[in-house]
Structures are given as structure tokens and as C-alpha cells.
PDB file of C-alpha atoms in Angstrom:
ATOM      1  CA  UNK A1496     -32.462  23.914  57.570  1.00 68.00           C
ATOM      2  CA  UNK A1497     -33.274  20.563  55.650  1.00 80.00           C
ATOM      3  CA  UNK A1498     -36.436  22.249  54.401  1.00 86.00           C
ATOM      4  CA  UNK A1499     -34.604  24.729  52.708  1.00 89.00           C
ATOM      5  CA  UNK A1500     -32.031  22.234  51.057  1.00 89.00           C
ATOM      6  CA  UNK A1501     -35.201  20.498  50.006  1.00 88.00           C
ATOM      7  CA  UNK A1502     -36.915  23.802  48.290  1.00 91.00           C
ATOM      8  CA  UNK A1503     -33.667  24.326  45.985  1.00 91.00           C
ATOM      9  CA  UNK A1504     -33.352  20.691  45.272  1.00 88.00           C
ATOM     10  CA  UNK A1505     -36.765  20.955  44.204  1.00 86.00           C
ATOM     11  CA  UNK A1506     -36.033  24.068  41.587  1.00 88.00           C
ATOM     12  CA  UNK A1507     -37.181  27.332  43.886  1.00 91.00           C
ATOM     13  CA  UNK A1508     -34.859  30.189  43.453  1.00 93.00           C
ATOM     14  CA  UNK A1509     -32.939  31.767  46.005  1.00 95.00           C
ATOM     15  CA  UNK A1510     -35.456  34.679  46.353  1.00 96.00           C
ATOM     16  CA  UNK A1511     -38.168  31.885  46.958  1.00 95.00           C
ATOM     17  CA  UNK A1512     -35.896  30.181  49.306  1.00 94.00           C
ATOM     18  CA  UNK A1513     -34.987  33.228  51.408  1.00 95.00           C
ATOM     19  CA  UNK A1514     -38.858  34.601  51.377  1.00 96.00           C
ATOM     20  CA  UNK A1515     -40.244  30.879  52.697  1.00 95.00           C
ATOM     21  CA  UNK A1516     -37.205  31.004  55.356  1.00 93.00           C
ATOM     22  CA  UNK A1517     -37.945  34.799  56.530  1.00 95.00           C
ATOM     23  CA  UNK A1518     -41.886  33.928  57.040  1.00 95.00           C
ATOM     24  CA  UNK A1519     -41.117  30.590  58.878  1.00 92.00           C
ATOM     25  CA  UNK A1520     -38.454  32.345  61.388  1.00 90.00           C
ATOM     26  CA  UNK A1521     -41.199  35.304  61.517  1.00 94.00           C
ATOM     27  CA  UNK A1522     -43.917  32.502  62.816  1.00 92.00           C
ATOM     28  CA  UNK A1523     -41.254  31.082  65.032  1.00 84.00           C
ATOM     29  CA  UNK A1524     -42.061  27.785  62.814  1.00 85.00           C
ATOM     30  CA  UNK A1525     -37.842  27.601  61.698  1.00 86.00           C
ATOM     31  CA  UNK A1526     -36.266  25.188  63.059  1.00 81.00           C
ATOM     32  CA  UNK A1527     -32.481  24.703  63.244  1.00 78.00           C
ATOM     33  CA  UNK A1528     -31.880  20.980  64.310  1.00 75.00           C
ATOM     34  CA  UNK A1529     -27.645  21.799  64.758  1.00 75.00           C
ATOM     35  CA  UNK A1530     -28.453  24.096  67.539  1.00 74.00           C
ATOM     36  CA  UNK A1531     -29.495  23.098  70.664  1.00 71.00           C
ATOM     37  CA  UNK A1532     -31.321  26.090  71.966  1.00 68.00           C
ATOM     38  CA  UNK A1533     -33.910  25.546  68.161  1.00 67.00           C
ATOM     39  CA  UNK A1534     -34.787  22.111  69.854  1.00 69.00           C
ATOM     40  CA  UNK A1535     -38.484  22.049  69.480  1.00 71.00           C
ATOM     41  CA  UNK A1536     -39.971  21.088  72.583  1.00 76.00           C
ATOM     42  CA  UNK A1537     -43.168  18.839  72.266  1.00 82.00           C
ATOM     43  CA  UNK A1538     -46.369  18.325  74.729  1.00 90.00           C
ATOM     44  CA  UNK A1539     -45.865  14.487  74.373  1.00 93.00           C
ATOM     45  CA  UNK A1540     -42.970  12.729  72.569  1.00 91.00           C
ATOM     46  CA  UNK A1541     -44.461   8.811  71.343  1.00 94.00           C
ATOM     47  CA  UNK A1542     -42.051   5.830  70.554  1.00 94.00           C
ATOM     48  CA  UNK A1543     -42.685   3.300  68.109  1.00 95.00           C
ATOM     49  CA  UNK A1544     -40.757   0.040  68.147  1.00 96.00           C
ATOM     50  CA  UNK A1545     -39.812  -1.037  64.681  1.00 94.00           C
ATOM     51  CA  UNK A1546     -39.570  -4.560  65.397  1.00 93.00           C
ATOM     52  CA  UNK A1547     -43.420  -4.045  66.479  1.00 93.00           C
ATOM     53  CA  UNK A1548     -44.715  -3.705  62.728  1.00 94.00           C
ATOM     54  CA  UNK A1549     -46.106  -6.374  60.666  1.00 95.00           C
ATOM     55  CA  UNK A1550     -47.603  -6.709  57.838  1.00 93.00           C
ATOM     56  CA  UNK A1551     -51.433  -6.629  58.081  1.00 93.00           C
ATOM     57  CA  UNK A1552     -54.566  -6.322  56.074  1.00 93.00           C
ATOM     58  CA  UNK A1553     -58.383  -5.131  56.796  1.00 92.00           C
ATOM     59  CA  UNK A1554     -61.204  -6.919  56.656  1.00 92.00           C
ATOM     60  CA  UNK A1555     -63.372  -9.384  56.096  1.00 94.00           C
ATOM     61  CA  UNK A1556     -65.600  -6.494  55.168  1.00 92.00           C
ATOM     62  CA  UNK A1557     -64.589  -2.835  56.486  1.00 91.00           C
ATOM     63  CA  UNK A1558     -61.496  -1.627  55.826  1.00 86.00           C
ATOM     64  CA  UNK A1559     -60.403   0.078  59.528  1.00 90.00           C
ATOM     65  CA  UNK A1560     -60.792  -3.626  60.558  1.00 94.00           C
ATOM     66  CA  UNK A1561     -56.920  -4.325  61.132  1.00 94.00           C
ATOM     67  CA  UNK A1562     -55.988  -7.777  61.041  1.00 96.00           C
ATOM     68  CA  UNK A1563     -52.360  -9.029  61.256  1.00 96.00           C
ATOM     69  CA  UNK A1564     -51.127 -11.493  58.302  1.00 95.00           C
ATOM     70  CA  UNK A1565     -50.307 -14.052  60.919  1.00 96.00           C
ATOM     71  CA  UNK A1566     -53.457 -13.786  62.456  1.00 96.00           C
ATOM     72  CA  UNK A1567     -55.349 -13.658  58.693  1.00 95.00           C
ATOM     73  CA  UNK A1568     -56.365 -17.645  58.875  1.00 95.00           C
ATOM     74  CA  UNK A1569     -57.451 -17.996  62.310  1.00 96.00           C
ATOM     75  CA  UNK A1570     -59.524 -14.551  61.907  1.00 96.00           C
ATOM     76  CA  UNK A1571     -61.191 -15.626  58.900  1.00 96.00           C
ATOM     77  CA  UNK A1572     -62.439 -19.090  60.493  1.00 95.00           C
ATOM     78  CA  UNK A1573     -63.626 -16.986  63.285  1.00 96.00           C
ATOM     79  CA  UNK A1574     -65.781 -15.039  61.515  1.00 97.00           C
ATOM     80  CA  UNK A1575     -67.185 -17.544  59.419  1.00 96.00           C
ATOM     81  CA  UNK A1576     -69.048 -18.804  62.204  1.00 96.00           C
ATOM     82  CA  UNK A1577     -69.364 -15.276  64.060  1.00 96.00           C
ATOM     83  CA  UNK A1578     -72.616 -13.928  64.254  1.00 96.00           C
ATOM     84  CA  UNK A1579     -73.566 -11.938  60.950  1.00 96.00           C
ATOM     85  CA  UNK A1580     -71.917  -8.213  61.361  1.00 96.00           C
ATOM     86  CA  UNK A1581     -69.023  -6.306  60.228  1.00 95.00           C
ATOM     87  CA  UNK A1582     -66.876  -9.225  61.608  1.00 95.00           C
ATOM     88  CA  UNK A1583     -69.126 -12.652  61.271  1.00 96.00           C
ATOM     89  CA  UNK A1584     -71.033 -14.637  58.653  1.00 97.00           C
ATOM     90  CA  UNK A1585     -72.968 -16.557  60.291  1.00 96.00           C
ATOM     91  CA  UNK A1586     -72.408 -20.039  59.060  1.00 96.00           C
ATOM     92  CA  UNK A1587     -72.708 -23.337  60.883  1.00 96.00           C
ATOM     93  CA  UNK A1588     -69.597 -24.687  61.616  1.00 95.00           C
ATOM     94  CA  UNK A1589     -70.325 -27.644  59.657  1.00 95.00           C
ATOM     95  CA  UNK A1590     -70.486 -25.994  56.736  1.00 95.00           C
ATOM     96  CA  UNK A1591     -67.204 -23.999  57.037  1.00 96.00           C
ATOM     97  CA  UNK A1592     -65.115 -26.084  55.028  1.00 95.00           C
ATOM     98  CA  UNK A1593     -67.699 -27.217  52.518  1.00 95.00           C
ATOM     99  CA  UNK A1594     -66.463 -26.434  48.601  1.00 95.00           C
ATOM    100  CA  UNK A1595     -67.389 -26.585  45.273  1.00 96.00           C
ATOM    101  CA  UNK A1596     -65.734 -27.698  41.445  1.00 96.00           C
ATOM    102  CA  UNK A1597     -66.785 -26.207  38.078  1.00 97.00           C
ATOM    103  CA  UNK A1598     -65.588 -25.621  35.035  1.00 96.00           C
ATOM    104  CA  UNK A1599     -63.981 -22.603  33.712  1.00 96.00           C
ATOM    105  CA  UNK A1600     -62.504 -22.895  30.502  1.00 95.00           C
ATOM    106  CA  UNK A1601     -62.345 -26.608  30.021  1.00 95.00           C
ATOM    107  CA  UNK A1602     -60.501 -26.793  33.369  1.00 95.00           C
ATOM    108  CA  UNK A1603     -62.028 -27.899  36.846  1.00 97.00           C
ATOM    109  CA  UNK A1604     -61.413 -25.924  39.544  1.00 97.00           C
ATOM    110  CA  UNK A1605     -62.708 -25.988  43.390  1.00 97.00           C
ATOM    111  CA  UNK A1606     -64.049 -22.935  45.301  1.00 97.00           C
ATOM    112  CA  UNK A1607     -64.376 -22.817  49.022  1.00 97.00           C
ATOM    113  CA  UNK A1608     -64.870 -20.620  51.814  1.00 97.00           C
ATOM    114  CA  UNK A1609     -61.798 -17.706  51.502  1.00 96.00           C
ATOM    115  CA  UNK A1610     -61.250 -18.657  47.579  1.00 97.00           C
ATOM    116  CA  UNK A1611     -59.895 -15.375  45.773  1.00 97.00           C
ATOM    117  CA  UNK A1612     -61.643 -14.304  43.092  1.00 97.00           C
ATOM    118  CA  UNK A1613     -61.039 -11.064  42.494  1.00 96.00           C
ATOM    119  CA  UNK A1614     -57.506 -10.052  42.860  1.00 95.00           C
ATOM    120  CA  UNK A1615     -56.585  -5.921  42.101  1.00 93.00           C
ATOM    121  CA  UNK A1616     -54.055  -3.825  42.199  1.00 90.00           C
ATOM    122  CA  UNK A1617     -56.035  -0.686  42.704  1.00 82.00           C
ATOM    123  CA  UNK A1618     -55.791   3.396  42.873  1.00 67.00           C
ATOM    124  CA  UNK A1619     -55.469   4.807  46.071  1.00 68.00           C
ATOM    125  CA  UNK A1620     -52.134   6.281  47.456  1.00 59.00           C
ATOM    126  CA  UNK A1621     -50.302   3.116  47.473  1.00 62.00           C
ATOM    127  CA  UNK A1622     -50.274   3.233  43.671  1.00 59.00           C
ATOM    128  CA  UNK A1623     -48.771   6.161  43.446  1.00 66.00           C
ATOM    129  CA  UNK A1624     -45.924   5.601  45.577  1.00 77.00           C
ATOM    130  CA  UNK A1625     -42.857   4.302  42.799  1.00 84.00           C
ATOM    131  CA  UNK A1626     -40.980   2.423  45.656  1.00 84.00           C
ATOM    132  CA  UNK A1627     -44.238   0.462  46.284  1.00 86.00           C
ATOM    133  CA  UNK A1628     -45.187  -0.065  42.723  1.00 88.00           C
ATOM    134  CA  UNK A1629     -41.766  -0.995  41.484  1.00 90.00           C
ATOM    135  CA  UNK A1630     -41.682  -3.315  44.613  1.00 90.00           C
ATOM    136  CA  UNK A1631     -44.863  -4.920  43.060  1.00 90.00           C
ATOM    137  CA  UNK A1632     -43.496  -5.173  39.265  1.00 93.00           C
ATOM    138  CA  UNK A1633     -40.257  -7.177  40.835  1.00 96.00           C
ATOM    139  CA  UNK A1634     -42.396  -9.481  42.897  1.00 95.00           C
ATOM    140  CA  UNK A1635     -44.496  -9.977  39.917  1.00 96.00           C
ATOM    141  CA  UNK A1636     -41.075 -10.199  37.519  1.00 97.00           C
ATOM    142  CA  UNK A1637     -39.662 -13.079  40.356  1.00 98.00           C
ATOM    143  CA  UNK A1638     -43.215 -15.160  40.150  1.00 98.00           C
ATOM    144  CA  UNK A1639     -42.815 -15.398  36.719  1.00 97.00           C
ATOM    145  CA  UNK A1640     -39.676 -16.577  36.432  1.00 98.00           C
ATOM    146  CA  UNK A1641     -40.286 -19.039  39.232  1.00 98.00           C
ATOM    147  CA  UNK A1642     -43.142 -20.627  36.816  1.00 97.00           C
ATOM    148  CA  UNK A1643     -46.248 -19.165  39.018  1.00 97.00           C
ATOM    149  CA  UNK A1644     -49.885 -17.878  37.736  1.00 96.00           C
ATOM    150  CA  UNK A1645     -52.796 -16.684  38.703  1.00 97.00           C
ATOM    151  CA  UNK A1646     -55.623 -18.987  38.713  1.00 97.00           C
ATOM    152  CA  UNK A1647     -57.246 -17.798  35.306  1.00 96.00           C
ATOM    153  CA  UNK A1648     -60.723 -17.630  37.260  1.00 97.00           C
ATOM    154  CA  UNK A1649     -59.374 -14.955  39.598  1.00 97.00           C
ATOM    155  CA  UNK A1650     -60.497 -11.363  37.785  1.00 96.00           C
ATOM    156  CA  UNK A1651     -57.242  -9.436  38.139  1.00 95.00           C
ATOM    157  CA  UNK A1652     -56.305  -5.784  36.861  1.00 93.00           C
ATOM    158  CA  UNK A1653     -54.392  -2.500  37.451  1.00 93.00           C
ATOM    159  CA  UNK A1654     -55.573   0.473  37.838  1.00 90.00           C
ATOM    160  CA  UNK A1655     -53.352   3.103  39.414  1.00 89.00           C
ATOM    161  CA  UNK A1656     -54.142   6.721  40.243  1.00 84.00           C
ATOM    162  CA  UNK A1657     -51.474   8.138  37.574  1.00 84.00           C
ATOM    163  CA  UNK A1658     -50.211   7.859  34.605  1.00 87.00           C
ATOM    164  CA  UNK A1659     -46.731   8.490  35.597  1.00 86.00           C
ATOM    165  CA  UNK A1660     -47.168   5.420  36.928  1.00 88.00           C
ATOM    166  CA  UNK A1661     -47.669   3.399  33.423  1.00 90.00           C
ATOM    167  CA  UNK A1662     -44.353   5.607  32.064  1.00 91.00           C
ATOM    168  CA  UNK A1663     -42.143   4.418  34.805  1.00 91.00           C
ATOM    169  CA  UNK A1664     -43.229   0.689  35.267  1.00 92.00           C
ATOM    170  CA  UNK A1665     -43.167   0.578  30.940  1.00 94.00           C
ATOM    171  CA  UNK A1666     -39.394   2.326  31.256  1.00 94.00           C
ATOM    172  CA  UNK A1667     -38.716  -0.452  33.759  1.00 94.00           C
ATOM    173  CA  UNK A1668     -39.354  -3.282  31.993  1.00 95.00           C
ATOM    174  CA  UNK A1669     -41.887  -4.591  34.831  1.00 95.00           C
ATOM    175  CA  UNK A1670     -45.256  -4.001  33.313  1.00 95.00           C
ATOM    176  CA  UNK A1671     -44.460  -6.683  30.962  1.00 96.00           C
ATOM    177  CA  UNK A1672     -44.578  -9.311  34.238  1.00 97.00           C
ATOM    178  CA  UNK A1673     -47.628  -7.788  35.590  1.00 96.00           C
ATOM    179  CA  UNK A1674     -49.609  -8.003  32.315  1.00 97.00           C
ATOM    180  CA  UNK A1675     -48.179 -11.864  32.179  1.00 97.00           C
ATOM    181  CA  UNK A1676     -49.720 -12.290  35.624  1.00 97.00           C
ATOM    182  CA  UNK A1677     -52.719 -10.559  34.304  1.00 96.00           C
ATOM    183  CA  UNK A1678     -52.783  -7.280  36.513  1.00 95.00           C
ATOM    184  CA  UNK A1679     -53.158  -5.464  32.727  1.00 93.00           C
ATOM    185  CA  UNK A1680     -53.571  -1.858  32.956  1.00 92.00           C
ATOM    186  CA  UNK A1681     -57.657  -1.287  33.304  1.00 90.00           C
ATOM    187  CA  UNK A1682     -57.342   2.488  33.847  1.00 89.00           C
ATOM    188  CA  UNK A1683     -56.641   5.004  35.804  1.00 88.00           C
ATOM    189  CA  UNK A1684     -58.142   6.020  39.474  1.00 84.00           C
ATOM    190  CA  UNK A1685     -60.830   4.633  41.427  1.00 84.00           C
ATOM    191  CA  UNK A1686     -62.933   1.156  40.565  1.00 86.00           C
ATOM    192  CA  UNK A1687     -62.704  -1.874  42.625  1.00 87.00           C
ATOM    193  CA  UNK A1688     -62.264  -0.785  45.696  1.00 82.00           C
ATOM    194  CA  UNK A1689     -66.096   1.260  45.203  1.00 83.00           C
ATOM    195  CA  UNK A1690     -67.604  -1.708  43.614  1.00 83.00           C
ATOM    196  CA  UNK A1691     -66.874  -1.208  39.661  1.00 84.00           C
ATOM    197  CA  UNK A1692     -64.860  -4.467  39.294  1.00 87.00           C
ATOM    198  CA  UNK A1693     -67.360  -5.499  36.965  1.00 88.00           C
ATOM    199  CA  UNK A1694     -69.144  -8.807  37.152  1.00 92.00           C
ATOM    200  CA  UNK A1695     -67.543 -12.100  37.510  1.00 95.00           C
ATOM    201  CA  UNK A1696     -67.302 -14.845  34.739  1.00 95.00           C
ATOM    202  CA  UNK A1697     -70.779 -16.579  35.222  1.00 96.00           C
ATOM    203  CA  UNK A1698     -69.416 -20.097  35.949  1.00 97.00           C
ATOM    204  CA  UNK A1699     -67.816 -18.487  39.006  1.00 97.00           C
ATOM    205  CA  UNK A1700     -70.492 -16.446  40.194  1.00 96.00           C
ATOM    206  CA  UNK A1701     -72.749 -19.406  39.611  1.00 96.00           C
ATOM    207  CA  UNK A1702     -70.505 -21.729  41.425  1.00 96.00           C
ATOM    208  CA  UNK A1703     -70.728 -19.540  44.457  1.00 97.00           C
ATOM    209  CA  UNK A1704     -73.845 -18.968  44.963  1.00 96.00           C
ATOM    210  CA  UNK A1705     -74.923 -22.705  44.265  1.00 93.00           C
ATOM    211  CA  UNK A1706     -72.738 -23.472  47.785  1.00 93.00           C
ATOM    212  CA  UNK A1707     -73.659 -19.864  49.266  1.00 94.00           C
ATOM    213  CA  UNK A1708     -69.825 -19.564  49.793  1.00 97.00           C
ATOM    214  CA  UNK A1709     -67.912 -16.504  50.880  1.00 97.00           C
ATOM    215  CA  UNK A1710     -65.224 -15.345  48.505  1.00 96.00           C
ATOM    216  CA  UNK A1711     -62.695 -13.286  49.008  1.00 95.00           C
ATOM    217  CA  UNK A1712     -61.932  -9.869  46.677  1.00 94.00           C
ATOM    218  CA  UNK A1713     -58.020  -9.026  47.688  1.00 93.00           C
ATOM    219  CA  UNK A1714     -57.120  -5.550  46.741  1.00 90.00           C
ATOM    220  CA  UNK A1715     -53.474  -3.376  47.588  1.00 85.00           C
ATOM    221  CA  UNK A1716     -55.432   0.134  48.959  1.00 67.00           C
TER     222      UNK A1716
END
């Protein structure tokens, strides 16, 4: 019944709705949840405690290696010393804390293992989700209001999956905050996540190479 309601709300005429309902009933796919006799029978029922759902990221190398944000620091530190592989960089323990100074645009900065040098809001499904994108815009707005900024050497970009994202960010005025933090529209479609971020600034690249650091890229996908 709710599916039919959705179809009406999204502009389908009654003749089309009636046809779809008749088809679903003929295929025994139509379910009236108000009628106990129509309750579907499942081979298995899974329960999810929403309280167990926590923010997470993936990495450090593969997108399907899930890491809870609360465990990120410990996981990364373990990966630094682990055998070279999907979850390891093979760096000796006495080199984990190494760092290097460099000058960028007249100012001195420090890079160490784990320093973020790329930050991208990428073109995966999330960037076509209005609630997520508007949420990102609101976070950016609050950050700007609080006087926060992104380090100038970090390569930032915004590459949503659809031009409609640009329209609702502009109409809400949130694009200004994103622009201020450096997350300016770079285009639409796959970019940073598939390696199309472009080169880092020479000063940053040379600093990483000089000390053989494990730098980080943070992507929204």
C-alpha cells in the first residue's frame, strides 16, 4: 500500500498505479501490512542494534578494510610497523615518530607519518545524497564561523556525482563555506578516488619523499 502511495506522490497517474498494483498482486509480491494474513514470511530475520553502529573509515589501503574511528589511531600505528601488505608498511619502530619541516607559501609546516595531504569530497553515492552533502556544507559553515581553516598545503577538492548537488548547495548558500575551506567544485564524476587528484605541490611531495613518510589522503566515498 505504501508503495502505491509513493507512486501517487511522485506523479504517476491512477491508471499506471492500478496497473502496477494488479501486476504485483498477480505475482504475489503485493503486501498489505495492515492485514495480518498478508504478513510476509521470511526464511531468516536479522536484528540490528542501532546503538552498535559507529562512525568508521576504511584503509589504510583497501576500501573494504573497515576501521572504527575510535580505533583509527591504534590501527594506523600498528599498520606502520606491520609487515608490508594491505595492512602494513614495514616501517621500523624507531622511525614511526619521524617528521620533517618544509616551507610552503612562505610559512613553515611539519609533516609526519599519517599527516593528511589530500582531502576530497568525492563522487561516490554519498555525494548525491542531499542530507549528507547539506550536512557537509553545514559542518563547513560552522567551521568557518569558528575560525577554523584547512592547512594550505593540503590538496582539497569537491567532485560530486551530479550537477544538482551544485544547485542545492548554491541555493542554500553552503557552497560559500565549502569554497572558503578549499572544497571548491573541481568537476563531476570520478576523480581523487581513482587516482585523478593530480600532483601534490612540489614542496609537499619533496618533503614526503625526503623522509619516506606515509602520508594520508582522506576521501568521503
